[in-house]
PDB file of C-alpha atoms and ligand atoms in Angstrom:
ATOM      1  CA  MET S   1     -37.133 -16.345   1.002  1.00  0.00           C
ATOM      2  CA  THR S   2     -33.985 -14.115   1.173  1.00  0.00           C
ATOM      3  CA  ARG S   3     -33.161 -11.346   3.378  1.00  0.00           C
ATOM      4  CA  LYS S   4     -31.498  -8.354   1.770  1.00  0.00           C
ATOM      5  CA  ILE S   5     -29.113  -5.935   3.730  1.00  0.00           C
ATOM      6  CA  ILE S   6     -26.396  -4.029   3.493  1.00  0.00           C
ATOM      7  CA  ILE S   7     -23.115  -4.663   5.012  1.00  0.00           C
ATOM      8  CA  ASP S   8     -21.132  -1.456   6.732  1.00  0.00           C
ATOM      9  CA  THR S   9     -17.924  -2.310   7.835  1.00  0.00           C
ATOM     10  CA  ASP S  10     -14.562  -1.669   9.614  1.00  0.00           C
ATOM     11  CA  PRO S  11     -12.254  -4.832   8.841  1.00  0.00           C
ATOM     12  CA  GLY S  12     -10.870  -6.128  11.350  1.00  0.00           C
ATOM     13  CA  GLN S  13     -10.711  -9.140  12.241  1.00  0.00           C
ATOM     14  CA  ASP S  14     -13.748  -9.824  13.553  1.00  0.00           C
ATOM     15  CA  ASP S  15     -15.440  -8.125  11.190  1.00  0.00           C
ATOM     16  CA  ALA S  16     -14.322 -10.606   8.668  1.00  0.00           C
ATOM     17  CA  VAL S  17     -15.269 -12.922  10.135  1.00  0.00           C
ATOM     18  CA  ALA S  18     -18.752 -11.437  10.150  1.00  0.00           C
ATOM     19  CA  ILE S  19     -18.329 -11.007   6.153  1.00  0.00           C
ATOM     20  CA  LEU S  20     -18.019 -14.195   5.705  1.00  0.00           C
ATOM     21  CA  LEU S  21     -20.946 -15.839   7.925  1.00  0.00           C
ATOM     22  CA  ALA S  22     -23.320 -13.551   6.018  1.00  0.00           C
ATOM     23  CA  LEU S  23     -21.777 -14.628   2.235  1.00  0.00           C
ATOM     24  CA  ALA S  24     -21.887 -18.076   3.643  1.00  0.00           C
ATOM     25  CA  SER S  25     -25.578 -18.112   4.873  1.00  0.00           C
ATOM     26  CA  PRO S  26     -28.064 -18.619   2.385  1.00  0.00           C
ATOM     27  CA  GLU S  27     -30.917 -16.720   4.015  1.00  0.00           C
ATOM     28  CA  LEU S  28     -29.123 -13.412   3.406  1.00  0.00           C
ATOM     29  CA  GLU S  29     -28.361 -11.505   0.299  1.00  0.00           C
ATOM     30  CA  VAL S  30     -25.508  -9.433   0.122  1.00  0.00           C
ATOM     31  CA  LEU S  31     -26.371  -6.505  -1.740  1.00  0.00           C
ATOM     32  CA  GLY S  32     -23.579  -4.178  -1.050  1.00  0.00           C
ATOM     33  CA  ILE S  33     -20.533  -4.097   1.422  1.00  0.00           C
ATOM     34  CA  THR S  34     -19.755  -0.215   3.021  1.00  0.00           C
ATOM     35  CA  ALA S  35     -16.122   0.280   4.305  1.00  0.00           C
ATOM     36  CA  VAL S  36     -15.759   3.049   7.479  1.00  0.00           C
ATOM     37  CA  ALA S  37     -13.247   4.550   8.474  1.00  0.00           C
ATOM     38  CA  GLY S  38     -12.588   2.663  12.496  1.00  0.00           C
ATOM     39  CA  ASN S  39     -10.559  -0.503  13.352  1.00  0.00           C
ATOM     40  CA  VAL S  40      -7.941   1.547  10.477  1.00  0.00           C
ATOM     41  CA  PRO S  41      -7.803   3.699   8.364  1.00  0.00           C
ATOM     42  CA  LEU S  42     -10.541   3.735   5.306  1.00  0.00           C
ATOM     43  CA  SER S  43      -7.516   2.657   3.023  1.00  0.00           C
ATOM     44  CA  LEU S  44      -7.151  -0.543   4.435  1.00  0.00           C
ATOM     45  CA  THR S  45     -11.094  -1.101   5.887  1.00  0.00           C
ATOM     46  CA  GLN S  46     -12.195  -1.027   2.031  1.00  0.00           C
ATOM     47  CA  LYS S  47      -8.921  -3.104   0.415  1.00  0.00           C
ATOM     48  CA  ASN S  48      -9.663  -5.315   4.192  1.00  0.00           C
ATOM     49  CA  ALA S  49     -13.421  -6.035   2.638  1.00  0.00           C
ATOM     50  CA  ARG S  50     -12.258  -6.775  -0.346  1.00  0.00           C
ATOM     51  CA  ILE S  51      -9.608  -9.631   0.479  1.00  0.00           C
ATOM     52  CA  VAL S  52     -12.614 -10.894   2.790  1.00  0.00           C
ATOM     53  CA  CYS S  53     -14.896 -11.733  -0.334  1.00  0.00           C
ATOM     54  CA  GLU S  54     -12.372 -12.898  -2.087  1.00  0.00           C
ATOM     55  CA  LEU S  55     -11.384 -15.628   0.752  1.00  0.00           C
ATOM     56  CA  ALA S  56     -14.903 -16.183   0.172  1.00  0.00           C
ATOM     57  CA  GLY S  57     -14.761 -16.990  -3.308  1.00  0.00           C
ATOM     58  CA  LYS S  58     -17.813 -13.805  -4.213  1.00  0.00           C
ATOM     59  CA  THR S  59     -15.972 -10.700  -5.889  1.00  0.00           C
ATOM     60  CA  ASP S  60     -19.864 -10.319  -7.307  1.00  0.00           C
ATOM     61  CA  VAL S  61     -20.808  -8.271  -3.902  1.00  0.00           C
ATOM     62  CA  PRO S  62     -19.508  -4.767  -4.490  1.00  0.00           C
ATOM     63  CA  VAL S  63     -17.822  -3.384  -2.113  1.00  0.00           C
ATOM     64  CA  PHE S  64     -17.495   0.994  -1.345  1.00  0.00           C
ATOM     65  CA  ALA S  65     -15.069   2.862   0.019  1.00  0.00           C
ATOM     66  CA  GLY S  66     -17.334   5.435   2.533  1.00  0.00           C
ATOM     67  CA  CYS S  67     -16.724   7.753   4.731  1.00  0.00           C
ATOM     68  CA  ASP S  68     -13.080   8.842   5.734  1.00  0.00           C
ATOM     69  CA  ARG S  69     -13.458  10.251   9.119  1.00  0.00           C
ATOM     70  CA  PRO S  70     -16.075  10.223  12.082  1.00  0.00           C
ATOM     71  CA  LEU S  71     -18.477  13.235  11.779  1.00  0.00           C
ATOM     72  CA  ALA S  72     -16.970  15.705  13.987  1.00  0.00           C
ATOM     73  CA  ARG S  73     -14.281  14.162  15.921  1.00  0.00           C
ATOM     74  CA  ASN S  74     -10.837  12.859  14.418  1.00  0.00           C
ATOM     75  CA  LEU S  75     -10.852   9.574  13.709  1.00  0.00           C
ATOM     76  CA  VAL S  76      -9.680   7.086  17.192  1.00  0.00           C
ATOM     77  CA  THR S  77      -8.116   3.238  14.829  1.00  0.00           C
ATOM     78  CA  ALA S  78      -7.560   0.304  16.932  1.00  0.00           C
ATOM     79  CA  GLU S  79      -4.206  -1.651  15.618  1.00  0.00           C
ATOM     80  CA  HIS S  80      -3.006  -1.884  19.150  1.00  0.00           C
ATOM     81  CA  VAL S  81      -6.140  -4.656  18.830  1.00  0.00           C
ATOM     82  CA  HIS S  82      -6.114  -5.477  15.415  1.00  0.00           C
ATOM     83  CA  GLY S  83      -2.410  -4.845  14.395  1.00  0.00           C
ATOM     84  CA  LYS S  84      -1.262  -2.952  11.472  1.00  0.00           C
ATOM     85  CA  THR S  85      -2.933  -3.845   8.486  1.00  0.00           C
ATOM     86  CA  GLY S  86      -6.377  -5.008  10.277  1.00  0.00           C
ATOM     87  CA  LEU S  87      -6.101  -7.842   9.197  1.00  0.00           C
ATOM     88  CA  ASP S  88      -2.988  -9.471  11.320  1.00  0.00           C
ATOM     89  CA  GLY S  89      -3.065 -13.124  11.572  1.00  0.00           C
ATOM     90  CA  ILE S  90      -2.257 -15.332   7.461  1.00  0.00           C
ATOM     91  CA  ASP S  91      -0.456 -13.693   5.375  1.00  0.00           C
ATOM     92  CA  LEU S  92      -3.417 -13.089   2.773  1.00  0.00           C
ATOM     93  CA  PRO S  93      -3.176 -11.604  -1.397  1.00  0.00           C
ATOM     94  CA  ASP S  94      -4.375  -8.285  -2.056  1.00  0.00           C
ATOM     95  CA  PRO S  95      -7.428  -8.521  -3.777  1.00  0.00           C
ATOM     96  CA  THR S  96      -7.757  -8.326  -7.242  1.00  0.00           C
ATOM     97  CA  MET S  97     -11.691  -8.016  -7.317  1.00  0.00           C
ATOM     98  CA  PRO S  98     -12.141  -3.842  -8.181  1.00  0.00           C
ATOM     99  CA  LEU S  99     -13.449  -1.110  -5.319  1.00  0.00           C
ATOM    100  CA  GLN S 100     -16.694   0.583  -6.944  1.00  0.00           C
ATOM    101  CA  ASP S 101     -16.262   3.777  -7.960  1.00  0.00           C
ATOM    102  CA  ALA S 102     -19.335   5.171  -6.189  1.00  0.00           C
ATOM    103  CA  HIS S 103     -19.367   6.287  -2.468  1.00  0.00           C
ATOM    104  CA  GLY S 104     -20.271   3.888   0.155  1.00  0.00           C
ATOM    105  CA  VAL S 105     -22.935   6.674   0.802  1.00  0.00           C
ATOM    106  CA  ASP S 106     -24.514   7.444  -2.181  1.00  0.00           C
ATOM    107  CA  PHE S 107     -24.964   3.400  -2.270  1.00  0.00           C
ATOM    108  CA  ILE S 108     -27.056   3.140   1.427  1.00  0.00           C
ATOM    109  CA  ILE S 109     -29.327   6.190  -0.157  1.00  0.00           C
ATOM    110  CA  GLU S 110     -29.672   4.621  -3.888  1.00  0.00           C
ATOM    111  CA  THR S 111     -30.265   1.284  -2.837  1.00  0.00           C
ATOM    112  CA  LEU S 112     -32.644   2.146   0.204  1.00  0.00           C
ATOM    113  CA  ARG S 113     -34.253   4.658  -2.835  1.00  0.00           C
ATOM    114  CA  ARG S 114     -35.219   1.222  -5.178  1.00  0.00           C
ATOM    115  CA  GLU S 115     -35.847  -1.451  -2.988  1.00  0.00           C
ATOM    116  CA  PRO S 116     -39.124  -1.128  -1.893  1.00  0.00           C
ATOM    117  CA  THR S 117     -39.456   0.116   1.405  1.00  0.00           C
ATOM    118  CA  GLY S 118     -38.852  -2.585   4.461  1.00  0.00           C
ATOM    119  CA  SER S 119     -36.961  -4.647   2.612  1.00  0.00           C
ATOM    120  CA  VAL S 120     -33.355  -3.739   3.264  1.00  0.00           C
ATOM    121  CA  THR S 121     -31.710  -4.647   7.076  1.00  0.00           C
ATOM    122  CA  ILE S 122     -28.654  -2.262   7.826  1.00  0.00           C
ATOM    123  CA  CYS S 123     -25.809  -4.522   9.414  1.00  0.00           C
ATOM    124  CA  PRO S 124     -23.086  -1.782  10.668  1.00  0.00           C
ATOM    125  CA  LEU S 125     -19.983  -3.226  12.319  1.00  0.00           C
ATOM    126  CA  GLY S 126     -17.764   0.307  12.709  1.00  0.00           C
ATOM    127  CA  PRO S 127     -18.692   3.603  13.448  1.00  0.00           C
ATOM    128  CA  LEU S 128     -21.538   4.226  11.986  1.00  0.00           C
ATOM    129  CA  THR S 129     -20.803   7.150   9.755  1.00  0.00           C
ATOM    130  CA  ASN S 130     -22.135   5.858   6.636  1.00  0.00           C
ATOM    131  CA  ILE S 131     -25.227   5.027   8.242  1.00  0.00           C
ATOM    132  CA  ALA S 132     -25.946   8.740  10.155  1.00  0.00           C
ATOM    133  CA  THR S 133     -24.519  11.011   7.114  1.00  0.00           C
ATOM    134  CA  ALA S 134     -27.424   8.701   4.234  1.00  0.00           C
ATOM    135  CA  PHE S 135     -29.552   9.461   7.324  1.00  0.00           C
ATOM    136  CA  GLN S 136     -28.850  13.489   6.965  1.00  0.00           C
ATOM    137  CA  ARG S 137     -28.375  14.100   3.160  1.00  0.00           C
ATOM    138  CA  ALA S 138     -31.377  11.157   2.122  1.00  0.00           C
ATOM    139  CA  PRO S 139     -33.770  11.936   5.502  1.00  0.00           C
ATOM    140  CA  GLU S 140     -36.869  10.382   3.023  1.00  0.00           C
ATOM    141  CA  ILE S 141     -34.683   6.976   3.333  1.00  0.00           C
ATOM    142  CA  ILE S 142     -34.498   6.512   6.672  1.00  0.00           C
ATOM    143  CA  ASP S 143     -38.594   5.273   6.743  1.00  0.00           C
ATOM    144  CA  ARG S 144     -37.527   3.158   4.382  1.00  0.00           C
ATOM    145  CA  VAL S 145     -34.898   0.718   6.509  1.00  0.00           C
ATOM    146  CA  GLN S 146     -36.803  -2.837   8.080  1.00  0.00           C
ATOM    147  CA  GLU S 147     -34.248  -2.362  10.513  1.00  0.00           C
ATOM    148  CA  ILE S 148     -30.745  -1.525  11.708  1.00  0.00           C
ATOM    149  CA  ALA S 149     -28.805  -4.818  14.052  1.00  0.00           C
ATOM    150  CA  LEU S 150     -25.671  -3.055  14.744  1.00  0.00           C
ATOM    151  CA  MET S 151     -22.703  -4.011  17.224  1.00  0.00           C
ATOM    152  CA  GLY S 152     -21.592  -0.957  18.861  1.00  0.00           C
ATOM    153  CA  GLY S 153     -22.365  -0.019  23.291  1.00  0.00           C
ATOM    154  CA  ALA S 154     -22.223  -1.526  26.287  1.00  0.00           C
ATOM    155  CA  TYR S 155     -24.271  -1.472  29.326  1.00  0.00           C
ATOM    156  CA  PHE S 156     -23.088  -4.490  32.538  1.00  0.00           C
ATOM    157  CA  GLU S 157     -19.943  -4.617  30.658  1.00  0.00           C
ATOM    158  CA  VAL S 158     -19.214  -0.543  30.240  1.00  0.00           C
ATOM    159  CA  GLY S 159     -16.496   0.110  28.108  1.00  0.00           C
ATOM    160  CA  ASN S 160     -13.522  -1.039  26.038  1.00  0.00           C
ATOM    161  CA  ILE S 161     -11.737   2.317  24.475  1.00  0.00           C
ATOM    162  CA  THR S 162     -11.847   3.903  27.861  1.00  0.00           C
ATOM    163  CA  PRO S 163     -13.869   2.458  30.902  1.00  0.00           C
ATOM    164  CA  ALA S 164     -16.906   4.431  29.881  1.00  0.00           C
ATOM    165  CA  ALA S 165     -17.491   3.469  26.118  1.00  0.00           C
ATOM    166  CA  GLU S 166     -17.222   0.913  22.996  1.00  0.00           C
ATOM    167  CA  PHE S 167     -14.926   1.590  20.474  1.00  0.00           C
ATOM    168  CA  ASN S 168     -17.614   1.638  17.506  1.00  0.00           C
ATOM    169  CA  ILE S 169     -19.552   3.805  19.504  1.00  0.00           C
ATOM    170  CA  TYR S 170     -16.704   6.369  20.973  1.00  0.00           C
ATOM    171  CA  VAL S 171     -15.136   6.270  17.755  1.00  0.00           C
ATOM    172  CA  ASP S 172     -17.894   8.111  16.437  1.00  0.00           C
ATOM    173  CA  PRO S 173     -21.232   9.477  18.736  1.00  0.00           C
ATOM    174  CA  GLU S 174     -22.067  12.195  17.128  1.00  0.00           C
ATOM    175  CA  ALA S 175     -22.864   9.684  13.915  1.00  0.00           C
ATOM    176  CA  ALA S 176     -24.421   6.778  16.446  1.00  0.00           C
ATOM    177  CA  ASP S 177     -26.512  10.141  18.148  1.00  0.00           C
ATOM    178  CA  ILE S 178     -28.247  10.457  15.011  1.00  0.00           C
ATOM    179  CA  VAL S 179     -28.661   6.519  14.277  1.00  0.00           C
ATOM    180  CA  PHE S 180     -30.432   6.101  17.793  1.00  0.00           C
ATOM    181  CA  LYS S 181     -33.140   9.233  17.182  1.00  0.00           C
ATOM    182  CA  SER S 182     -33.828   8.179  13.712  1.00  0.00           C
ATOM    183  CA  GLY S 183     -36.680   5.811  14.388  1.00  0.00           C
ATOM    184  CA  VAL S 184     -35.278   2.659  12.941  1.00  0.00           C
ATOM    185  CA  PRO S 185     -36.031  -0.392  14.308  1.00  0.00           C
ATOM    186  CA  ILE S 186     -32.765  -0.992  15.901  1.00  0.00           C
ATOM    187  CA  THR S 187     -31.107  -3.854  17.821  1.00  0.00           C
ATOM    188  CA  VAL S 188     -27.945  -4.142  19.431  1.00  0.00           C
ATOM    189  CA  LEU S 189     -25.344  -6.707  20.226  1.00  0.00           C
ATOM    190  CA  PRO S 190     -23.470  -4.922  22.870  1.00  0.00           C
ATOM    191  CA  LEU S 191     -19.989  -5.821  24.653  1.00  0.00           C
ATOM    192  CA  ASP S 192     -23.052  -7.477  27.435  1.00  0.00           C
ATOM    193  CA  VAL S 193     -23.042  -9.864  24.543  1.00  0.00           C
ATOM    194  CA  THR S 194     -19.700 -10.036  22.977  1.00  0.00           C
ATOM    195  CA  HIS S 195     -17.586 -10.660  25.938  1.00  0.00           C
ATOM    196  CA  LYS S 196     -19.952 -13.955  26.216  1.00  0.00           C
ATOM    197  CA  ALA S 197     -18.724 -15.208  22.848  1.00  0.00           C
ATOM    198  CA  LEU S 198     -15.046 -16.105  23.390  1.00  0.00           C
ATOM    199  CA  VAL S 199     -13.123 -18.139  21.045  1.00  0.00           C
ATOM    200  CA  THR S 200     -11.821 -20.776  23.683  1.00  0.00           C
ATOM    201  CA  LYS S 201      -9.163 -23.301  22.254  1.00  0.00           C
ATOM    202  CA  PRO S 202     -11.599 -25.555  21.616  1.00  0.00           C
ATOM    203  CA  ARG S 203     -13.643 -23.522  19.508  1.00  0.00           C
ATOM    204  CA  ASN S 204     -10.430 -22.238  17.771  1.00  0.00           C
ATOM    205  CA  ASN S 205      -9.600 -25.840  17.085  1.00  0.00           C
ATOM    206  CA  ALA S 206     -12.610 -26.848  15.713  1.00  0.00           C
ATOM    207  CA  PHE S 207     -12.074 -23.721  12.918  1.00  0.00           C
ATOM    208  CA  ARG S 208      -8.674 -24.904  11.988  1.00  0.00           C
ATOM    209  CA  ALA S 209     -10.034 -28.317  11.260  1.00  0.00           C
ATOM    210  CA  LEU S 210     -12.484 -26.879   8.898  1.00  0.00           C
ATOM    211  CA  GLY S 211      -9.374 -26.495   6.283  1.00  0.00           C
ATOM    212  CA  ARG S 212      -8.462 -23.105   4.674  1.00  0.00           C
ATOM    213  CA  ILE S 213     -10.919 -20.214   5.457  1.00  0.00           C
ATOM    214  CA  GLY S 214     -11.386 -22.583   8.838  1.00  0.00           C
ATOM    215  CA  GLU S 215      -7.589 -22.055   9.236  1.00  0.00           C
ATOM    216  CA  VAL S 216      -7.355 -18.428   8.195  1.00  0.00           C
ATOM    217  CA  VAL S 217      -9.888 -17.358  10.895  1.00  0.00           C
ATOM    218  CA  ALA S 218      -8.146 -19.347  12.994  1.00  0.00           C
ATOM    219  CA  SER S 219      -5.235 -17.329  12.811  1.00  0.00           C
ATOM    220  CA  TRP S 220      -7.314 -14.086  13.305  1.00  0.00           C
ATOM    221  CA  THR S 221      -8.566 -15.258  16.178  1.00  0.00           C
ATOM    222  CA  ASP S 222      -5.292 -16.034  17.367  1.00  0.00           C
ATOM    223  CA  PHE S 223      -4.121 -12.530  16.792  1.00  0.00           C
ATOM    224  CA  PHE S 224      -6.573 -10.217  18.452  1.00  0.00           C
ATOM    225  CA  GLU S 225      -6.821 -13.337  21.247  1.00  0.00           C
ATOM    226  CA  ARG S 226      -3.634 -12.240  22.501  1.00  0.00           C
ATOM    227  CA  PHE S 227      -4.777  -8.472  23.619  1.00  0.00           C
ATOM    228  CA  ASP S 228      -7.556  -9.332  25.203  1.00  0.00           C
ATOM    229  CA  LYS S 229      -6.873 -12.384  26.685  1.00  0.00           C
ATOM    230  CA  GLU S 230      -4.582 -10.344  28.351  1.00  0.00           C
ATOM    231  CA  LYS S 231      -6.247  -7.395  29.092  1.00  0.00           C
ATOM    232  CA  TYR S 232      -9.556  -9.410  30.113  1.00  0.00           C
ATOM    233  CA  GLY S 233      -7.975 -12.798  31.375  1.00  0.00           C
ATOM    234  CA  SER S 234     -10.739 -14.658  30.083  1.00  0.00           C
ATOM    235  CA  ALA S 235     -10.346 -18.133  28.017  1.00  0.00           C
ATOM    236  CA  GLY S 236     -10.327 -16.424  25.129  1.00  0.00           C
ATOM    237  CA  ALA S 237     -10.986 -13.075  22.974  1.00  0.00           C
ATOM    238  CA  PRO S 238     -14.698 -11.979  22.290  1.00  0.00           C
ATOM    239  CA  LEU S 239     -15.760 -12.569  18.591  1.00  0.00           C
ATOM    240  CA  HIS S 240     -17.946  -8.781  17.954  1.00  0.00           C
ATOM    241  CA  ASP S 241     -19.593  -8.239  15.159  1.00  0.00           C
ATOM    242  CA  PRO S 242     -20.500 -12.255  13.904  1.00  0.00           C
ATOM    243  CA  THR S 243     -22.946 -12.271  16.480  1.00  0.00           C
ATOM    244  CA  VAL S 244     -24.817  -9.167  14.215  1.00  0.00           C
ATOM    245  CA  ILE S 245     -25.239 -11.839  11.266  1.00  0.00           C
ATOM    246  CA  ALA S 246     -26.072 -14.575  14.023  1.00  0.00           C
ATOM    247  CA  TYR S 247     -28.777 -12.323  15.141  1.00  0.00           C
ATOM    248  CA  LEU S 248     -30.809 -12.069  11.664  1.00  0.00           C
ATOM    249  CA  LEU S 249     -30.097 -15.844  11.198  1.00  0.00           C
ATOM    250  CA  LYS S 250     -31.326 -17.267  14.473  1.00  0.00           C
ATOM    251  CA  PRO S 251     -32.360 -14.472  16.766  1.00  0.00           C
ATOM    252  CA  ASP S 252     -33.350 -16.957  19.474  1.00  0.00           C
ATOM    253  CA  LEU S 253     -29.475 -18.070  20.440  1.00  0.00           C
ATOM    254  CA  PHE S 254     -30.211 -13.738  21.690  1.00  0.00           C
ATOM    255  CA  SER S 255     -32.200 -12.184  24.654  1.00  0.00           C
ATOM    256  CA  GLY S 256     -32.607  -9.041  25.462  1.00  0.00           C
ATOM    257  CA  ARG S 257     -34.844  -5.382  26.483  1.00  0.00           C
ATOM    258  CA  HIS S 258     -36.611  -3.363  23.918  1.00  0.00           C
ATOM    259  CA  ILE S 259     -35.453  -0.415  25.878  1.00  0.00           C
ATOM    260  CA  ASN S 260     -34.305   3.812  25.753  1.00  0.00           C
ATOM    261  CA  VAL S 261     -30.670   3.953  24.175  1.00  0.00           C
ATOM    262  CA  GLU S 262     -29.109   7.462  24.719  1.00  0.00           C
ATOM    263  CA  ILE S 263     -25.463   8.084  23.251  1.00  0.00           C
ATOM    264  CA  GLU S 264     -23.229  10.653  25.581  1.00  0.00           C
ATOM    265  CA  THR S 265     -21.933  13.315  22.969  1.00  0.00           C
ATOM    266  CA  LYS S 266     -20.809  15.999  25.396  1.00  0.00           C
ATOM    267  CA  SER S 267     -18.535  14.583  28.345  1.00  0.00           C
ATOM    268  CA  ASP S 268     -15.411  14.213  27.237  1.00  0.00           C
ATOM    269  CA  LEU S 269     -15.024  11.501  30.201  1.00  0.00           C
ATOM    270  CA  THR S 270     -17.255   9.549  29.260  1.00  0.00           C
ATOM    271  CA  ARG S 271     -17.818  10.555  25.490  1.00  0.00           C
ATOM    272  CA  GLY S 272     -19.161   7.475  23.504  1.00  0.00           C
ATOM    273  CA  MET S 273     -21.323   5.785  25.646  1.00  0.00           C
ATOM    274  CA  THR S 274     -25.089   3.816  25.345  1.00  0.00           C
ATOM    275  CA  VAL S 275     -26.759   5.064  28.210  1.00  0.00           C
ATOM    276  CA  ALA S 276     -28.905   2.038  28.276  1.00  0.00           C
ATOM    277  CA  ASP S 277     -32.216   1.962  30.412  1.00  0.00           C
ATOM    278  CA  TRP S 278     -32.061  -1.769  31.571  1.00  0.00           C
ATOM    279  CA  TRP S 279     -34.009  -1.576  34.585  1.00  0.00           C
ATOM    280  CA  HIS S 280     -36.938   0.995  32.506  1.00  0.00           C
ATOM    281  CA  VAL S 281     -35.950   3.731  35.267  1.00  0.00           C
ATOM    282  CA  THR S 282     -37.049   6.919  33.007  1.00  0.00           C
ATOM    283  CA  ASP S 283     -39.601   7.744  30.763  1.00  0.00           C
ATOM    284  CA  ARG S 284     -37.971   7.885  27.407  1.00  0.00           C
ATOM    285  CA  THR S 285     -39.716   6.493  24.964  1.00  0.00           C
ATOM    286  CA  ALA S 286     -37.921   2.853  23.680  1.00  0.00           C
ATOM    287  CA  ASN S 287     -35.956   2.971  20.749  1.00  0.00           C
ATOM    288  CA  ALA S 288     -33.517  -0.446  20.297  1.00  0.00           C
ATOM    289  CA  THR S 289     -34.062  -3.606  21.197  1.00  0.00           C
ATOM    290  CA  PHE S 290     -30.504  -4.133  23.425  1.00  0.00           C
ATOM    291  CA  MET S 291     -29.280  -7.795  23.728  1.00  0.00           C
ATOM    292  CA  GLY S 292     -27.790  -8.656  26.587  1.00  0.00           C
ATOM    293  CA  ASP S 293     -27.437 -12.609  26.468  1.00  0.00           C
ATOM    294  CA  ILE S 294     -26.358 -15.651  24.065  1.00  0.00           C
ATOM    295  CA  ASN S 295     -26.422 -19.030  23.282  1.00  0.00           C
ATOM    296  CA  ALA S 296     -22.694 -19.139  22.852  1.00  0.00           C
ATOM    297  CA  ASP S 297     -21.592 -22.806  22.085  1.00  0.00           C
ATOM    298  CA  GLY S 298     -25.459 -22.252  19.405  1.00  0.00           C
ATOM    299  CA  PHE S 299     -23.565 -19.834  18.022  1.00  0.00           C
ATOM    300  CA  PHE S 300     -20.354 -21.299  17.366  1.00  0.00           C
ATOM    301  CA  ALA S 301     -21.888 -24.320  16.077  1.00  0.00           C
ATOM    302  CA  LEU S 302     -23.355 -21.927  13.564  1.00  0.00           C
ATOM    303  CA  LEU S 303     -20.458 -20.325  12.936  1.00  0.00           C
ATOM    304  CA  THR S 304     -18.339 -23.262  12.250  1.00  0.00           C
ATOM    305  CA  GLU S 305     -20.952 -25.009  10.355  1.00  0.00           C
ATOM    306  CA  ARG S 306     -21.618 -21.564   8.124  1.00  0.00           C
ATOM    307  CA  ILE S 307     -17.685 -21.356   7.807  1.00  0.00           C
ATOM    308  CA  ALA S 308     -17.360 -24.748   6.267  1.00  0.00           C
ATOM    309  CA  LEU S 309     -19.686 -24.425   3.791  1.00  0.00           C
ATOM    310  CA  LEU S 310     -17.372 -21.521   2.006  1.00  0.00           C
TER     311      LEU S 310
HETATM  312  C1  BDR T 401     -16.432  -3.521  18.068  1.00  0.00           C
HETATM  313  O1  BDR T 401     -14.332  -2.315  17.431  1.00  0.00           O
HETATM  314  C2  BDR T 401     -14.144  -3.322  16.675  1.00  0.00           C
HETATM  315  O2  BDR T 401     -12.516  -3.334  17.420  1.00  0.00           O
HETATM  316  C3  BDR T 401     -14.288  -4.603  16.779  1.00  0.00           C
HETATM  317  O3  BDR T 401     -14.390  -4.363  15.099  1.00  0.00           O
HETATM  318  C4  BDR T 401     -15.478  -4.126  17.250  1.00  0.00           C
HETATM  319  O4  BDR T 401     -16.624  -3.252  15.512  1.00  0.00           O
HETATM  320  C5  BDR T 401     -15.935  -3.868  19.795  1.00  0.00           C
HETATM  321  O5  BDR T 401     -15.795  -2.951  20.423  1.00  0.00           O
HETATM  322 CA1   CA T 402     -15.919  -3.668  13.618  1.00  0.00          CA
END
């Protein structure tokens, strides 16, 4: 049986690779893609999502535009990492497939109302604005979500946009707070995992050898690599968002702990910090499975094998 998912995303090159992995995987049925403002403004993330669907030849996947700004804050973007378009790398044609008329939040609400309870997984790859807005507007859908598997947060690695916070959670901490308090089973793929999923030269060469789509993927990772390598001095850039999809396909590639995770919304200094009780030093109730490790070779083998199918 296939697993039904909604991808909520702010592409972003690593979001784009995550979308390709999902679209290439027969175990997953992508019910729709909802764009959110994050790495770049919404006008670009919704367009980029359609560019990626067209690249994969999957123009039947509906793409929706969701929220264009965080719940309570000004939008912070990350062109310094992803470039002006969010998808800098090889130039790709503008999409011809249409953007759906419905708002992304309405699509999330209607899909969860329509599909059987516990049959839809949400995969947020950007700020959690769309998901939190859907939960606020239609609280009855919360119990209908099978699982939320998201990229965001950090514990040992702490922050990438500030010393204390990871980008997706930092951009809309109020939304993250709503989602983490929702009671939905949550699996978190934080920086602790993604900073072990480095696109080394041999791994990128393996993408490049796959033909047209592999070349595009390699050009994306080459682009954001320049930023990450300089910043971390590492052997390659972390490939964040595809870990979410890989977790759905092969959960055994990952290990972590079921713990309490709270979101810092008050302090300016630590805004968006994921306060993860990794060592169980409080009696706060566990609300998330927080991954800490990844079999990186297995992850890149899966990615390469699936991108080759497109
Ligand atoms: C996250 O932030 C974005 O820049 C990436 O797309 C990823 O979702 C990593 O912190
Ligand atoms: Ca993202």
